[in-house]
Amino acid sequence: MDWFMSAKISCREESGKVAQASGRWSNYFSQAGSLCHSEAMTRTEKLLAELIALPSVNPAFAPPSPAVGPRCRAASDDQQVVPTNPRVGEKNVADFLATVAASAGLDVDFQKVLPGRSNVIARLLPAGKIRQTILLAPHLDTVGADDSQFVPRRKNGRLHGRGACDTKGSVAAMLTALCELANTKSRPQETEIVFAGLVDEENAQAGSRAFVGQASRLSPFFKKVRDRRDACPTALAIIGEPTRLQVVAAHKGSIWLQLETRGRAAHGATPQLGQNAVHEMARIVDALETDYAARLRRRRHPLLGTATVNVGMISGGTQPNIVPDRCAITIDRRTLPGETETSVRREIAALLRAKRLSAKISSTKLAPCLPLETNPKLPLVRQFLRSVGQTRPMGVDFFCDAAVLSEGGIPSVVFGPGDIAQAHTADEWISLDSLERGKNLLLSFLKSLP
Ligand SMILES: [Zn+2]
């Protein structure tokens, strides 16, 4: 059954209406030329090419906002506006994936997250009673890009285009594996498999935060857990991110803090009458980048290496002939498991006190970006490691949805084709070999489940 390119089936949209999918995405796909219809491509490659041709830029990064904004930025007002630019927002991709999943016989639903932005959920029920749940959870949004990056290009065994590795490659590998499983006779007897295409990972992770909030309605195995100390052994979330097909069980967290110094303004000709807030901040920057950074380098995690600090922004003063009365910096502190915002603020305050410096410290993020540390001895984590031929899990530097789901009580690992080195770059690509191997590894893991 060719569920893959079926463009005539219908599926339920978030509005509750039944929409004919026929031709709906043809404008986008025609822009991609003959690539999307090439016979030489595998199903996974075709799906990825189509996903690249359907832009889904996170609204936080769409014009007139900066083309590429910071990861993990706090939720902002512009996010609350329904995206009207068809290139912006995840709706096209979510609707298209719903069509693909429905034509493979999966149960499809949408979870409303923000106006015009919904997670797409596709579920394969087991033949018998549900005893455990596997969640496949890549994100649907991408960072910004110019027009050329929405035209998929295949060259030298690579597929180029925005989202190729971060993370439409994972979306294609995960959904293709699930659709192929649904179309074999060997569907699991007691394992439920849920695909969740999540919105907004690149900005404030509203999709995964909403998913965790309502997870108990989706599966009985997300119901019993309240937090990760009580993590459910009969559920595992595999978050799709480019990990070069390595199972990742730990990543760092990220805390952004603003430090503000206050001084006293005076005429630039008589600086002795004022108090220079920039000078005070210069000492603080030096203390953070030398003493504090050296202290963090001694703090090691076996999978993650050391915690770090980066003074990323500074502003102060208004003109050369005025003694500045205010200066502010923003720092990015990458945390290890066990470190919290409270503990970080406390140690920075103690450092400043010891050096007789003073600054007001405040957080610039609305949503916490916590570190991930999943117990590699959990039965489903061990089984997944064994299935992909890995003896122990890896750690990565970058933050993703895994921490949010894990904090919500769903044990989570990160896994996907492609390399994070190509993510967010002007020429994003994925190795087609990695993409296909990723789909095959996921499919054989899913087939190995009871
Ligand atoms: Zn990304």
Tab-separated table of C-alpha atoms and ligand atoms in Angstrom:
chain	number	residue	atom	x	y	z
A	1	MET	CA	0.000	0.000	0.000
A	2	ASP	CA	1.479	3.305	-0.993
A	3	TRP	CA	0.577	5.295	2.102
A	4	PHE	CA	3.498	7.552	1.511
A	5	MET	CA	2.629	9.661	-1.516
A	6	SER	CA	-1.106	9.271	-1.119
A	7	ALA	CA	-2.448	12.783	-1.570
A	8	LYS	CA	-6.125	11.920	-1.870
A	9	ILE	CA	-6.946	10.633	1.570
A	10	SER	CA	-8.574	12.836	4.119
A	11	CYS	CA	-7.797	13.466	7.738
A	12	ARG	CA	-9.213	15.383	10.659
A	13	GLU	CA	-7.679	18.784	11.163
A	14	GLU	CA	-7.432	20.727	14.391
A	15	SER	CA	-10.519	22.661	13.402
A	16	GLY	CA	-12.419	19.381	13.563
A	17	LYS	CA	-13.282	19.653	9.870
A	18	VAL	CA	-12.362	16.979	7.417
A	19	ALA	CA	-10.065	18.400	4.787
A	20	GLN	CA	-9.312	16.947	1.400
A	21	ALA	CA	-5.569	16.886	1.200
A	22	SER	CA	-5.542	16.589	-2.555
A	23	GLY	CA	-3.200	19.085	-4.112
A	24	ARG	CA	-2.985	21.138	-0.959
A	25	TRP	CA	0.794	21.078	-0.794
A	26	SER	CA	1.434	20.889	-4.532
A	27	ASN	CA	2.656	24.518	-4.701
A	28	TYR	CA	5.367	23.795	-2.219
A	29	PHE	CA	6.363	20.498	-3.770
A	30	SER	CA	6.464	21.913	-7.298
A	31	GLN	CA	9.026	24.418	-6.041
A	32	ALA	CA	11.170	21.478	-5.085
A	33	GLY	CA	11.182	20.404	-8.736
A	34	SER	CA	11.327	16.740	-9.588
A	35	LEU	CA	13.245	15.821	-6.430
A	36	CYS	CA	10.172	14.993	-4.348
A	37	HIS	CA	8.953	12.580	-7.015
A	38	SER	CA	12.228	10.907	-7.898
A	39	GLU	CA	11.876	7.127	-8.059
A	40	ALA	CA	15.456	6.638	-6.895
A	41	MET	CA	14.646	7.958	-3.424
A	42	THR	CA	13.627	5.907	-0.422
A	43	ARG	CA	10.386	6.705	1.414
A	44	THR	CA	12.348	8.375	4.185
A	45	GLU	CA	14.244	10.600	1.729
A	46	LYS	CA	11.056	11.551	-0.121
A	47	LEU	CA	9.318	12.476	3.107
A	48	LEU	CA	12.294	14.557	4.212
A	49	ALA	CA	12.444	16.367	0.855
A	50	GLU	CA	8.734	17.203	1.176
A	51	LEU	CA	9.167	18.410	4.740
A	52	ILE	CA	12.027	20.726	3.713
A	53	ALA	CA	9.791	22.105	0.937
A	54	LEU	CA	7.108	22.914	3.555
A	55	PRO	CA	8.657	25.791	5.543
A	56	SER	CA	7.947	25.812	9.294
A	57	VAL	CA	10.022	28.663	10.675
A	58	ASN	CA	9.404	29.317	14.338
A	59	PRO	CA	7.400	32.597	14.547
A	60	ALA	CA	9.938	33.939	17.034
A	61	PHE	CA	12.557	33.966	14.261
A	62	ALA	CA	10.410	35.203	11.403
A	63	PRO	CA	10.800	38.721	9.973
A	64	PRO	CA	10.668	41.427	11.242
A	65	SER	CA	12.286	39.647	14.210
A	66	PRO	CA	15.944	38.743	13.677
A	67	ALA	CA	16.343	35.943	11.108
A	68	VAL	CA	17.924	33.613	13.620
A	69	GLY	CA	17.233	34.141	17.292
A	70	PRO	CA	18.739	32.472	20.305
A	71	ARG	CA	17.725	28.979	21.355
A	72	CYS	CA	15.651	28.718	24.480
A	73	ARG	CA	14.556	32.338	24.402
A	74	ALA	CA	11.772	33.098	26.812
A	75	ALA	CA	8.244	33.064	25.479
A	76	SER	CA	7.454	36.461	24.044
A	77	ASP	CA	4.351	38.320	22.960
A	78	ASP	CA	4.984	37.774	19.257
A	79	GLN	CA	4.482	34.084	19.879
A	80	GLN	CA	0.877	34.649	20.850
A	81	VAL	CA	0.010	36.016	17.422
A	82	VAL	CA	-1.418	33.535	14.928
A	83	PRO	CA	1.209	33.237	12.181
A	84	THR	CA	-0.214	34.620	8.914
A	85	ASN	CA	2.862	34.182	6.737
A	86	PRO	CA	2.490	30.654	5.274
A	87	ARG	CA	6.217	30.057	5.739
A	88	VAL	CA	5.921	30.732	9.435
A	89	GLY	CA	4.599	28.290	11.997
A	90	GLU	CA	4.265	24.518	12.027
A	91	LYS	CA	0.684	24.164	10.710
A	92	ASN	CA	1.493	23.086	7.138
A	93	VAL	CA	3.946	20.455	8.336
A	94	ALA	CA	1.612	19.199	11.093
A	95	ASP	CA	-1.328	18.847	8.671
A	96	PHE	CA	0.836	17.097	6.080
A	97	LEU	CA	2.232	14.629	8.632
A	98	ALA	CA	-1.309	13.942	9.829
A	99	THR	CA	-2.240	13.020	6.271
A	100	VAL	CA	0.766	10.723	5.889
A	101	ALA	CA	0.094	9.059	9.262
A	102	ALA	CA	-3.636	8.641	8.641
A	103	SER	CA	-3.031	7.004	5.279
A	104	ALA	CA	-0.778	4.469	7.020
A	105	GLY	CA	-3.680	3.601	9.329
A	106	LEU	CA	-2.447	5.422	12.438
A	107	ASP	CA	-4.837	7.222	14.812
A	108	VAL	CA	-4.207	10.933	14.334
A	109	ASP	CA	-4.968	13.835	16.630
A	110	PHE	CA	-3.858	17.400	17.247
A	111	GLN	CA	-3.005	19.031	20.545
A	112	LYS	CA	-3.543	22.775	20.508
A	113	VAL	CA	-0.551	24.584	22.017
A	114	LEU	CA	-0.659	28.225	20.871
A	115	PRO	CA	-3.007	30.027	18.457
A	116	GLY	CA	-2.571	28.350	15.061
A	117	ARG	CA	0.110	26.018	16.401
A	118	SER	CA	-0.616	22.402	17.385
A	119	ASN	CA	1.402	19.301	18.178
A	120	VAL	CA	0.461	16.457	15.831
A	121	ILE	CA	-0.009	13.098	17.535
A	122	ALA	CA	-0.112	9.768	15.666
A	123	ARG	CA	-0.585	6.522	17.531
A	124	LEU	CA	-0.151	2.844	16.779
A	125	LEU	CA	-2.039	0.693	19.250
A	126	PRO	CA	-0.749	-2.795	20.056
A	127	ALA	CA	-2.624	-5.941	19.094
A	128	GLY	CA	-3.361	-6.693	22.781
A	129	LYS	CA	-3.570	-4.827	26.089
A	130	ILE	CA	-1.222	-1.829	26.464
A	131	ARG	CA	1.581	-2.549	28.933
A	132	GLN	CA	4.152	0.047	27.896
A	133	THR	CA	4.472	3.163	25.742
A	134	ILE	CA	7.211	4.412	23.432
A	135	LEU	CA	7.063	8.070	22.458
A	136	LEU	CA	8.844	9.271	19.304
A	137	ALA	CA	9.121	13.042	19.690
A	138	PRO	CA	10.928	15.223	17.169
A	139	HIS	CA	10.134	18.937	16.768
A	140	LEU	CA	8.480	20.483	13.714
A	141	ASP	CA	9.817	24.042	13.801
A	142	THR	CA	13.078	25.333	12.381
A	143	VAL	CA	15.183	28.443	12.746
A	144	GLY	CA	14.936	31.106	10.018
A	145	ALA	CA	16.333	30.734	6.514
A	146	ASP	CA	16.438	32.417	3.127
A	147	ASP	CA	14.182	31.202	0.282
A	148	SER	CA	16.816	28.946	-1.300
A	149	GLN	CA	16.924	26.790	1.820
A	150	PHE	CA	13.316	25.670	1.345
A	151	VAL	CA	14.223	23.963	-1.929
A	152	PRO	CA	15.593	20.498	-1.104
A	153	ARG	CA	18.735	19.628	-3.043
A	154	ARG	CA	20.404	16.222	-3.256
A	155	LYS	CA	24.146	16.173	-3.854
A	156	ASN	CA	26.932	13.687	-3.123
A	157	GLY	CA	24.854	11.512	-0.827
A	158	ARG	CA	23.494	14.475	1.123
A	159	LEU	CA	20.146	16.219	1.232
A	160	HIS	CA	20.450	19.997	1.723
A	161	GLY	CA	17.833	22.424	3.049
A	162	ARG	CA	16.554	24.078	6.224
A	163	GLY	CA	15.607	21.452	8.789
A	164	ALA	CA	17.437	18.616	6.976
A	165	CYS	CA	19.116	17.539	10.205
A	166	ASP	CA	17.407	19.788	12.813
A	167	THR	CA	15.055	17.989	12.956
A	168	LYS	CA	13.004	17.144	9.876
A	169	GLY	CA	15.460	14.280	9.297
A	170	SER	CA	14.352	12.780	12.618
A	171	VAL	CA	10.694	13.474	11.791
A	172	ALA	CA	11.073	11.571	8.490
A	173	ALA	CA	12.995	8.660	10.036
A	174	MET	CA	10.624	8.275	13.010
A	175	LEU	CA	7.335	8.580	11.137
A	176	THR	CA	8.499	6.370	8.255
A	177	ALA	CA	9.592	3.677	10.735
A	178	LEU	CA	6.222	3.855	12.484
A	179	CYS	CA	4.242	3.807	9.217
A	180	GLU	CA	6.231	0.820	7.967
A	181	LEU	CA	5.625	-0.981	11.255
A	182	ALA	CA	1.898	-0.255	10.973
A	183	ASN	CA	1.915	-1.899	7.559
A	184	THR	CA	3.613	-5.118	8.599
A	185	LYS	CA	2.013	-8.083	10.294
A	186	SER	CA	4.403	-7.782	13.242
A	187	ARG	CA	2.896	-4.881	15.163
A	188	PRO	CA	3.737	-5.121	18.911
A	189	GLN	CA	1.456	-7.182	21.120
A	190	GLU	CA	1.563	-4.907	24.179
A	191	THR	CA	3.564	-1.790	23.312
A	192	GLU	CA	1.783	1.390	22.275
A	193	ILE	CA	3.838	3.676	20.024
A	194	VAL	CA	3.059	7.387	19.938
A	195	PHE	CA	4.593	9.818	17.448
A	196	ALA	CA	4.403	13.435	18.665
A	197	GLY	CA	5.527	16.182	16.289
A	198	LEU	CA	6.148	19.043	18.719
A	199	VAL	CA	5.991	22.781	18.025
A	200	ASP	CA	8.297	25.533	19.267
A	201	GLU	CA	11.372	23.589	20.389
A	202	GLU	CA	13.684	26.215	18.910
A	203	ASN	CA	12.266	28.987	21.056
A	204	ALA	CA	10.468	28.264	24.325
A	205	GLN	CA	9.538	24.550	23.989
A	206	ALA	CA	5.820	25.330	24.286
A	207	GLY	CA	5.043	22.051	22.448
A	208	SER	CA	6.820	19.719	24.846
A	209	ARG	CA	5.650	21.716	27.862
A	210	ALA	CA	2.030	21.378	26.676
A	211	PHE	CA	2.543	17.687	25.902
A	212	VAL	CA	3.808	16.986	29.418
A	213	GLY	CA	0.888	18.936	30.853
A	214	GLN	CA	-1.630	16.659	29.134
A	215	ALA	CA	0.402	13.469	28.779
A	216	SER	CA	-1.761	11.527	31.207
A	217	ARG	CA	-4.703	11.916	28.816
A	218	LEU	CA	-2.649	10.383	26.018
A	219	SER	CA	-1.412	7.225	27.650
A	220	PRO	CA	-2.064	5.424	30.930
A	221	PHE	CA	1.701	5.064	31.276
A	222	PHE	CA	2.281	8.794	31.560
A	223	LYS	CA	-0.337	9.037	34.316
A	224	LYS	CA	1.440	7.591	37.294
A	225	VAL	CA	4.449	9.861	37.257
A	226	ARG	CA	4.750	13.238	38.862
A	227	ASP	CA	8.424	14.040	38.397
A	228	ARG	CA	11.586	12.378	37.222
A	229	ARG	CA	12.494	10.964	40.615
A	230	ASP	CA	9.394	8.874	40.158
A	231	ALA	CA	10.132	8.143	36.474
A	232	CYS	CA	7.929	5.544	34.894
A	233	PRO	CA	9.841	2.382	33.892
A	234	THR	CA	7.196	1.388	31.345
A	235	ALA	CA	7.542	4.481	29.183
A	236	LEU	CA	10.395	5.862	27.112
A	237	ALA	CA	10.523	9.030	25.036
A	238	ILE	CA	12.983	9.146	22.150
A	239	ILE	CA	13.489	12.797	21.263
A	240	GLY	CA	14.588	13.333	17.657
A	241	GLU	CA	17.666	15.532	17.342
A	242	PRO	CA	20.813	15.054	15.253
A	243	THR	CA	23.015	12.854	17.463
A	244	ARG	CA	24.795	10.924	14.661
A	245	LEU	CA	22.627	7.953	15.649
A	246	GLN	CA	24.061	7.834	19.159
A	247	VAL	CA	21.722	7.329	22.115
A	248	VAL	CA	22.102	10.394	24.346
A	249	ALA	CA	20.974	10.238	27.978
A	250	ALA	CA	22.390	13.524	29.275
A	251	HIS	CA	22.607	17.119	28.144
A	252	LYS	CA	23.435	20.390	29.810
A	253	GLY	CA	20.882	22.913	30.976
A	254	SER	CA	20.991	26.620	30.193
A	255	ILE	CA	20.426	29.584	32.486
A	256	TRP	CA	20.489	33.192	31.286
A	257	LEU	CA	21.089	35.798	33.965
A	258	GLN	CA	21.278	39.551	33.777
A	259	LEU	CA	23.689	41.333	36.135
A	260	GLU	CA	23.219	45.050	36.605
A	261	THR	CA	25.547	47.545	38.279
A	262	ARG	CA	24.491	50.990	39.428
A	263	GLY	CA	26.748	54.061	39.799
A	264	ARG	CA	26.321	57.818	39.949
A	265	ALA	CA	26.280	60.099	36.878
A	266	ALA	CA	28.607	63.123	36.697
A	267	HIS	CA	30.168	65.359	34.041
A	268	GLY	CA	32.817	63.555	32.002
A	269	ALA	CA	35.271	66.366	32.840
A	270	THR	CA	34.983	65.634	36.553
A	271	PRO	CA	34.720	61.824	36.787
A	272	GLN	CA	35.947	61.931	40.397
A	273	LEU	CA	32.508	63.324	41.341
A	274	GLY	CA	30.674	60.297	39.946
A	275	GLN	CA	30.731	56.542	40.358
A	276	ASN	CA	31.377	54.569	37.161
A	277	ALA	CA	28.984	51.612	36.729
A	278	VAL	CA	30.931	50.379	33.666
A	279	HIS	CA	34.149	50.167	35.678
A	280	GLU	CA	32.414	48.104	38.370
A	281	MET	CA	31.018	45.833	35.654
A	282	ALA	CA	34.456	45.461	34.032
A	283	ARG	CA	35.709	43.922	37.291
A	284	ILE	CA	32.665	41.629	37.431
A	285	VAL	CA	33.191	40.461	33.837
A	286	ASP	CA	36.817	39.711	34.651
A	287	ALA	CA	35.846	37.756	37.781
A	288	LEU	CA	33.280	35.695	35.833
A	289	GLU	CA	35.503	34.971	32.826
A	290	THR	CA	38.600	34.098	34.889
A	291	ASP	CA	38.003	32.950	38.504
A	292	TYR	CA	34.464	31.670	38.063
A	293	ALA	CA	35.187	29.975	34.700
A	294	ALA	CA	38.253	28.252	36.240
A	295	ARG	CA	36.126	27.006	39.130
A	296	LEU	CA	33.559	25.597	36.698
A	297	ARG	CA	36.273	23.785	34.740
A	298	ARG	CA	36.970	21.740	37.859
A	299	ARG	CA	33.315	20.627	38.010
A	300	ARG	CA	33.077	17.542	35.776
A	301	HIS	CA	30.277	15.228	34.685
A	302	PRO	CA	31.292	11.875	33.159
A	303	LEU	CA	29.122	12.340	30.050
A	304	LEU	CA	29.022	16.123	29.778
A	305	GLY	CA	32.431	17.462	30.700
A	306	THR	CA	32.393	20.767	32.554
A	307	ALA	CA	29.887	23.473	33.305
A	308	THR	CA	30.580	26.788	31.503
A	309	VAL	CA	29.888	30.491	31.702
A	310	ASN	CA	29.827	33.004	28.832
A	311	VAL	CA	29.365	36.773	29.156
A	312	GLY	CA	27.436	37.244	25.928
A	313	MET	CA	26.051	40.803	26.044
A	314	ILE	CA	26.998	44.095	27.644
A	315	SER	CA	25.483	47.567	27.580
A	316	GLY	CA	26.196	50.691	29.613
A	317	GLY	CA	26.541	54.440	29.425
A	318	THR	CA	24.879	56.943	27.138
A	319	GLN	CA	27.648	59.212	25.823
A	320	PRO	CA	31.397	59.735	26.304
A	321	ASN	CA	31.140	62.879	28.440
A	322	ILE	CA	28.832	61.394	31.077
A	323	VAL	CA	30.005	59.078	33.858
A	324	PRO	CA	27.768	56.006	33.331
A	325	ASP	CA	25.347	55.278	36.161
A	326	ARG	CA	24.191	51.896	34.822
A	327	CYS	CA	25.736	48.866	33.133
A	328	ALA	CA	24.215	45.447	32.416
A	329	ILE	CA	25.528	42.131	31.137
A	330	THR	CA	23.715	38.942	30.188
A	331	ILE	CA	25.444	35.656	30.820
A	332	ASP	CA	24.735	32.150	29.537
A	333	ARG	CA	25.544	29.558	32.164
A	334	ARG	CA	25.458	25.929	30.927
A	335	THR	CA	24.599	23.709	33.863
A	336	LEU	CA	25.295	20.120	34.842
A	337	PRO	CA	22.736	17.776	36.428
A	338	GLY	CA	22.288	18.815	40.054
A	339	GLU	CA	22.837	22.536	39.403
A	340	THR	CA	19.789	24.763	39.672
A	341	GLU	CA	19.152	28.422	38.972
A	342	THR	CA	19.008	29.035	42.718
A	343	SER	CA	22.379	27.376	43.311
A	344	VAL	CA	23.970	29.265	40.392
A	345	ARG	CA	22.649	32.636	41.543
A	346	ARG	CA	23.835	31.904	45.059
A	347	GLU	CA	27.402	31.062	43.995
A	348	ILE	CA	27.683	34.094	41.720
A	349	ALA	CA	26.436	36.344	44.524
A	350	ALA	CA	29.013	34.785	46.887
A	351	LEU	CA	31.804	35.338	44.323
A	352	LEU	CA	30.878	39.017	43.980
A	353	ARG	CA	30.687	39.468	47.762
A	354	ALA	CA	34.131	37.912	48.219
A	355	LYS	CA	35.558	40.430	45.739
A	356	ARG	CA	33.622	43.348	47.255
A	357	LEU	CA	31.642	43.798	44.054
A	358	SER	CA	27.912	44.199	43.811
A	359	ALA	CA	25.278	43.702	41.119
A	360	LYS	CA	21.577	42.998	40.923
A	361	ILE	CA	21.035	39.496	39.482
A	362	SER	CA	17.861	38.553	37.603
A	363	SER	CA	16.737	35.816	35.228
A	364	THR	CA	15.942	36.625	31.579
A	365	LYS	CA	14.111	33.384	30.798
A	366	LEU	CA	10.472	32.688	31.552
A	367	ALA	CA	10.767	28.936	31.044
A	368	PRO	CA	13.471	26.856	32.717
A	369	CYS	CA	15.935	24.956	30.489
A	370	LEU	CA	17.076	22.191	32.809
A	371	PRO	CA	19.825	19.628	32.304
A	372	LEU	CA	18.916	16.067	31.283
A	373	GLU	CA	20.168	12.978	33.069
A	374	THR	CA	18.266	9.781	32.402
A	375	ASN	CA	19.164	6.597	34.239
A	376	PRO	CA	20.794	4.315	31.625
A	377	LYS	CA	19.777	1.267	33.691
A	378	LEU	CA	16.051	1.723	33.081
A	379	PRO	CA	14.870	-1.389	31.208
A	380	LEU	CA	13.644	0.406	28.064
A	381	VAL	CA	16.795	2.560	27.870
A	382	ARG	CA	18.933	-0.582	28.074
A	383	GLN	CA	16.856	-2.275	25.438
A	384	PHE	CA	17.172	0.710	23.090
A	385	LEU	CA	20.950	0.877	23.652
A	386	ARG	CA	21.259	-2.834	22.906
A	387	SER	CA	19.092	-2.512	19.839
A	388	VAL	CA	21.300	0.202	18.272
A	389	GLY	CA	24.495	-1.620	19.330
A	390	GLN	CA	25.714	0.853	21.953
A	391	THR	CA	27.096	-0.155	25.346
A	392	ARG	CA	26.649	3.138	27.186
A	393	PRO	CA	24.817	6.379	26.401
A	394	MET	CA	26.469	9.641	25.314
A	395	GLY	CA	26.114	13.217	26.543
A	396	VAL	CA	25.731	16.360	24.406
A	397	ASP	CA	26.098	20.089	25.046
A	398	PHE	CA	22.878	21.292	23.446
A	399	PHE	CA	19.559	21.686	25.229
A	400	CYS	CA	16.376	20.115	23.746
A	401	ASP	CA	12.826	18.894	24.502
A	402	ALA	CA	14.211	15.812	26.301
A	403	ALA	CA	14.754	17.759	29.519
A	404	VAL	CA	11.174	19.038	29.492
A	405	LEU	CA	9.657	15.575	28.993
A	406	SER	CA	12.039	14.049	31.523
A	407	GLU	CA	11.174	16.678	34.123
A	408	GLY	CA	7.528	15.819	33.471
A	409	GLY	CA	8.208	12.210	34.469
A	410	ILE	CA	8.700	10.522	31.074
A	411	PRO	CA	12.195	8.955	30.931
A	412	SER	CA	13.806	10.477	27.848
A	413	VAL	CA	16.760	9.904	25.566
A	414	VAL	CA	17.811	11.807	22.442
A	415	PHE	CA	18.481	10.026	19.160
A	416	GLY	CA	18.444	10.913	15.500
A	417	PRO	CA	20.258	10.965	12.162
A	418	GLY	CA	22.559	13.814	11.151
A	419	ASP	CA	25.105	15.892	13.018
A	420	ILE	CA	24.374	18.923	15.208
A	421	ALA	CA	27.387	20.595	13.547
A	422	GLN	CA	25.163	21.245	10.505
A	423	ALA	CA	22.178	22.530	12.514
A	424	HIS	CA	21.313	26.262	12.209
A	425	THR	CA	23.968	26.759	9.488
A	426	ALA	CA	23.442	28.594	6.180
A	427	ASP	CA	23.928	25.307	4.295
A	428	GLU	CA	22.167	22.721	6.465
A	429	TRP	CA	22.387	19.116	5.224
A	430	ILE	CA	22.054	15.517	6.315
A	431	SER	CA	23.832	12.396	5.127
A	432	LEU	CA	21.265	10.205	3.356
A	433	ASP	CA	23.052	7.141	4.647
A	434	SER	CA	22.601	8.362	8.238
A	435	LEU	CA	18.933	9.133	7.525
A	436	GLU	CA	18.176	5.655	6.202
A	437	ARG	CA	20.180	3.897	8.902
A	438	GLY	CA	18.296	5.950	11.483
A	439	LYS	CA	14.937	4.789	10.111
A	440	ASN	CA	16.145	1.172	10.031
A	441	LEU	CA	17.527	1.284	13.602
A	442	LEU	CA	14.257	2.746	14.900
A	443	LEU	CA	12.190	0.209	12.986
A	444	SER	CA	14.175	-2.752	14.288
A	445	PHE	CA	13.904	-1.393	17.850
A	446	LEU	CA	10.137	-0.980	17.499
A	447	LYS	CA	9.860	-4.476	16.045
A	448	SER	CA	11.826	-5.899	18.987
A	449	LEU	CA	9.256	-4.638	21.504
A	450	PRO	CA	6.790	-7.101	22.978
B	1	ZN	ZN	17.795	23.550	16.459
